[in-house]
Coordinates of C-alpha atoms in Angstrom, one line a residue:
M1152 CA 8.4 -18.6 6.4
T1153 CA 9.1 -16.1 9.1
D1154 CA 8.3 -12.4 9.0
E1155 CA 11.2 -10.1 8.2
H1156 CA 9.7 -6.8 9.2
H1157 CA 12.0 -6.7 12.3
D1158 CA 14.9 -5.9 9.9
R1159 CA 13.3 -2.5 9.3
P1160 CA 13.0 -1.0 12.8
H1161 CA 10.4 1.6 13.6
H1162 CA 11.5 4.5 15.7
P1163 CA 8.5 6.3 17.2
G1164 CA 9.1 9.9 18.0
A1165 CA 7.2 13.1 19.1
D1166 CA 4.1 14.0 17.1
T1167 CA 5.4 17.0 15.3
G1168 CA 3.1 16.8 12.3
P1169 CA 3.8 15.7 8.7
R1170 CA 7.2 16.7 7.3
L1171 CA 5.4 17.6 4.0
A1172 CA 1.9 18.9 4.6
P1173 CA -0.8 18.4 1.9
L1174 CA -1.0 21.4 -0.4
A1175 CA -4.1 23.5 0.6
E1176 CA -6.6 24.0 -2.2
D1177 CA -6.2 27.8 -1.9
D1178 CA -2.5 27.3 -2.8
W1179 CA -3.1 25.1 -5.9
D1180 CA -1.6 26.7 -9.0
P1181 CA -3.1 26.0 -12.5
A1182 CA -0.8 23.0 -13.0
A1183 CA -1.8 21.5 -9.6
R1184 CA -5.5 22.1 -10.4
E1185 CA -5.2 20.4 -13.7
L1186 CA -3.5 17.3 -12.2
L1187 CA -5.7 17.0 -9.2
A1188 CA -8.9 17.4 -11.3
L1189 CA -8.2 13.8 -12.5
I1190 CA -8.4 12.4 -9.0
P1191 CA -11.7 11.2 -7.5
R1192 CA -12.6 12.9 -4.3
D1193 CA -13.5 11.2 -1.0
A1194 CA -17.0 11.1 0.4
D1195 CA -16.4 14.3 2.3
G1196 CA -15.4 16.1 -1.0
R1197 CA -11.7 16.3 -0.2
L1198 CA -8.8 14.7 -2.0
A1199 CA -6.7 12.1 -0.4
N1200 CA -3.6 13.5 1.3
V1201 CA -1.2 11.3 -0.7
F1202 CA -2.2 13.2 -3.8
T1203 CA -2.2 16.7 -2.4
T1204 CA 1.2 16.1 -0.9
L1205 CA 2.8 14.4 -4.0
V1206 CA 1.5 17.2 -6.2
R1207 CA 4.1 19.4 -4.6
H1208 CA 6.3 17.8 -7.3
P1209 CA 4.0 18.3 -10.3
D1210 CA 6.3 16.9 -13.0
L1211 CA 6.8 13.7 -11.0
F1212 CA 3.1 13.5 -10.2
R1213 CA 2.2 13.8 -13.9
H1214 CA 4.2 10.7 -14.8
F1215 CA 3.4 8.8 -11.6
L1216 CA -0.3 9.0 -11.9
P1217 CA -0.9 7.0 -15.1
F1218 CA 1.1 4.0 -13.9
G1219 CA -0.5 3.9 -10.5
S1220 CA -4.0 4.4 -12.0
H1221 CA -3.4 1.6 -14.5
L1222 CA -2.5 -0.8 -11.7
L1223 CA -5.5 0.1 -9.6
R1224 CA -8.2 0.4 -12.4
D1225 CA -7.0 -1.3 -15.5
G1226 CA -4.6 -4.0 -14.3
R1227 CA -4.8 -7.7 -15.1
L1228 CA -4.9 -8.8 -11.5
P1229 CA -8.3 -9.5 -9.8
A1230 CA -9.1 -6.8 -7.3
R1231 CA -8.9 -9.2 -4.4
T1232 CA -5.5 -10.4 -5.4
R1233 CA -4.3 -6.8 -5.8
E1234 CA -5.5 -5.7 -2.4
L1235 CA -4.1 -8.7 -0.6
L1236 CA -0.7 -7.9 -2.1
I1237 CA -1.0 -4.2 -1.2
L1238 CA -2.0 -4.8 2.4
R1239 CA 0.8 -7.3 3.0
T1240 CA 3.2 -4.8 1.6
A1241 CA 1.8 -2.0 3.8
Y1242 CA 2.2 -4.3 6.8
H1243 CA 5.8 -5.0 5.9
T1244 CA 6.7 -1.4 5.3
R1245 CA 4.7 -0.2 8.4
A1246 CA 2.8 2.1 6.1
A1247 CA -0.2 3.0 8.1
Y1248 CA -1.6 5.4 5.5
E1249 CA -1.3 2.7 2.8
W1250 CA -3.0 0.2 5.0
G1251 CA -5.8 2.6 6.0
R1252 CA -6.6 3.6 2.5
H1253 CA -6.6 0.0 1.1
A1254 CA -8.5 -1.8 3.8
P1255 CA -11.9 -0.5 2.5
P1256 CA -11.3 -1.4 -1.2
A1257 CA -10.0 -4.8 0.1
R1258 CA -13.4 -5.4 1.7
A1259 CA -15.2 -4.2 -1.4
A1260 CA -13.1 -6.8 -3.3
G1261 CA -14.3 -9.6 -1.0
V1262 CA -11.6 -9.7 1.6
T1263 CA -13.3 -10.3 4.9
D1264 CA -12.6 -8.4 8.2
E1265 CA -11.2 -11.6 9.7
E1266 CA -8.9 -12.0 6.7
I1267 CA -7.7 -8.4 6.9
R1268 CA -6.8 -9.0 10.6
R1269 CA -5.0 -12.2 9.6
I1270 CA -2.8 -10.5 7.0
G1271 CA -0.3 -9.6 9.6
A1272 CA 0.1 -13.2 10.7
G1273 CA 1.4 -14.1 7.2
P1274 CA 0.9 -16.9 4.7
D1275 CA 1.4 -19.7 7.2
A1276 CA -1.5 -18.7 9.4
R1277 CA -4.4 -21.1 9.5
G1278 CA -7.4 -20.2 7.3
W1279 CA -5.8 -19.1 4.1
T1280 CA -6.6 -20.9 0.9
P1281 CA -3.5 -22.2 -0.9
A1282 CA -3.9 -19.5 -3.6
D1283 CA -4.1 -16.7 -1.0
A1284 CA -1.1 -18.1 0.9
H1285 CA 0.9 -18.0 -2.3
L1286 CA 0.1 -14.3 -2.8
L1287 CA 1.1 -13.4 0.7
R1288 CA 4.3 -15.4 0.4
A1289 CA 5.1 -13.6 -2.9
A1290 CA 4.8 -10.3 -1.1
D1291 CA 7.0 -11.6 1.7
E1292 CA 9.7 -12.8 -0.7
L1293 CA 9.7 -9.6 -2.8
H1294 CA 10.0 -7.6 0.4
R1295 CA 12.8 -9.7 1.8
D1296 CA 14.7 -11.0 -1.2
A1297 CA 13.7 -8.7 -4.1
R1298 CA 12.7 -11.8 -6.1
L1299 CA 10.3 -14.7 -6.1
S1300 CA 11.6 -18.1 -5.3
A1301 CA 11.3 -20.8 -7.9
A1302 CA 8.6 -22.6 -5.8
T1303 CA 6.5 -19.5 -5.4
W1304 CA 6.8 -18.5 -9.1
S1305 CA 5.7 -22.0 -10.1
A1306 CA 2.8 -21.9 -7.7
L1307 CA 1.6 -18.6 -8.9
A1308 CA 2.1 -19.6 -12.6
A1309 CA -0.5 -22.3 -12.1
D1310 CA -3.2 -19.6 -11.5
H1311 CA -1.8 -16.5 -13.4
D1312 CA -0.7 -15.8 -16.9
E1313 CA 2.6 -14.1 -17.9
E1314 CA 1.1 -10.6 -17.9
Q1315 CA -0.3 -11.2 -14.4
L1316 CA 3.0 -12.5 -13.1
I1317 CA 4.8 -9.4 -14.4
E1318 CA 2.1 -7.1 -12.9
L1319 CA 2.2 -8.9 -9.6
T1320 CA 5.9 -8.1 -9.1
M1321 CA 5.5 -4.5 -10.3
L1322 CA 2.5 -3.9 -8.1
V1323 CA 4.4 -4.9 -5.0
G1324 CA 7.3 -2.7 -6.1
Q1325 CA 5.0 0.2 -6.7
Y1326 CA 3.5 0.0 -3.2
H1327 CA 7.0 -0.3 -1.6
M1328 CA 7.9 3.0 -3.4
V1329 CA 4.7 4.7 -2.3
A1330 CA 5.2 3.5 1.3
F1331 CA 8.7 5.0 1.2
F1332 CA 7.2 8.4 0.3
L1333 CA 4.3 8.2 2.7
N1334 CA 6.4 7.2 5.7
S1335 CA 9.2 9.7 5.0
A1336 CA 6.8 12.6 4.3
G1337 CA 4.7 11.7 7.4
T1338 CA 1.5 11.7 5.4
R1339 CA -1.6 11.4 7.7
L1340 CA -4.6 9.3 7.3
E1341 CA -7.8 11.3 6.7
P1342 CA -10.3 11.1 9.6
D1343 CA -12.7 8.8 7.8
F1344 CA -10.0 6.2 7.5
E1345 CA -8.4 6.4 11.0
T1346 CA -10.3 3.4 12.3
E1347 CA -8.3 1.2 9.9
T1348 CA -5.5 0.1 12.2
L1349 CA -2.2 -1.4 10.9
P1350 CA -1.5 -4.6 12.7
A1351 CA 1.4 -4.5 15.1
P1352 CA 4.5 -6.5 14.0
T1353 CA 4.2 -10.1 15.1
G1354 CA 5.8 -10.6 18.5
A1355 CA 6.3 -6.8 19.0
G1356 CA 5.1 -4.8 22.0
T1357 CA 2.8 -1.8 21.9
D1358 CA 5.7 0.6 21.9
T1359 CA 6.7 -0.4 18.4
A1360 CA 3.2 -0.5 16.9
D1361 CA 1.8 1.1 13.8
G1362 CA 3.8 4.1 12.8
T1363 CA 0.5 5.9 12.2
H1364 CA 2.2 9.2 11.8
G1365 CA 4.7 8.0 9.3
D1366 CA 7.7 9.1 11.3
A1367 CA 9.6 5.9 10.4

């Protein structure tokens, strides 16, 4: 299977800052404070920019948070499976923020640095187990076709129950949606995560690389 990311061109532009800046803590109203109190802080004591930006729409944030939290913390998929799917989705959508924030939990779930680098090469790259290749191919098909092929569904069904199959498709869809928001808002990676570099599209030159500033 070939990568289809080239159908979604990246248009790098001048660095003019995020289109929607994270809401500064001094500007949090009681509703924002209530919502953000539920979010774990980073090691530096700050909240991730995705949350302090999305909270600008508190009603949406209130409904979004339980679903996203369920997928991350209480879902049926193993953590390694979840993070491989998220990273392949971040690669496809050129979501540097999503990639940067999920590379560390991928490592914590047992994905090696070499495997993280290899995610950009896709499911046919040498070194993947059949199970991992099926997961990456599933992310590819959902990105390209908005459905799993019969062959991929059958392969996944050998290792996953019905609830996990449902969750797998919803997880990839969730992180497409989040990537659309992050890329459009221009959400910036926090300094502690800036070393996590989104792989360049296969066969692309450096002028079309990572979309770090989300100006897609």
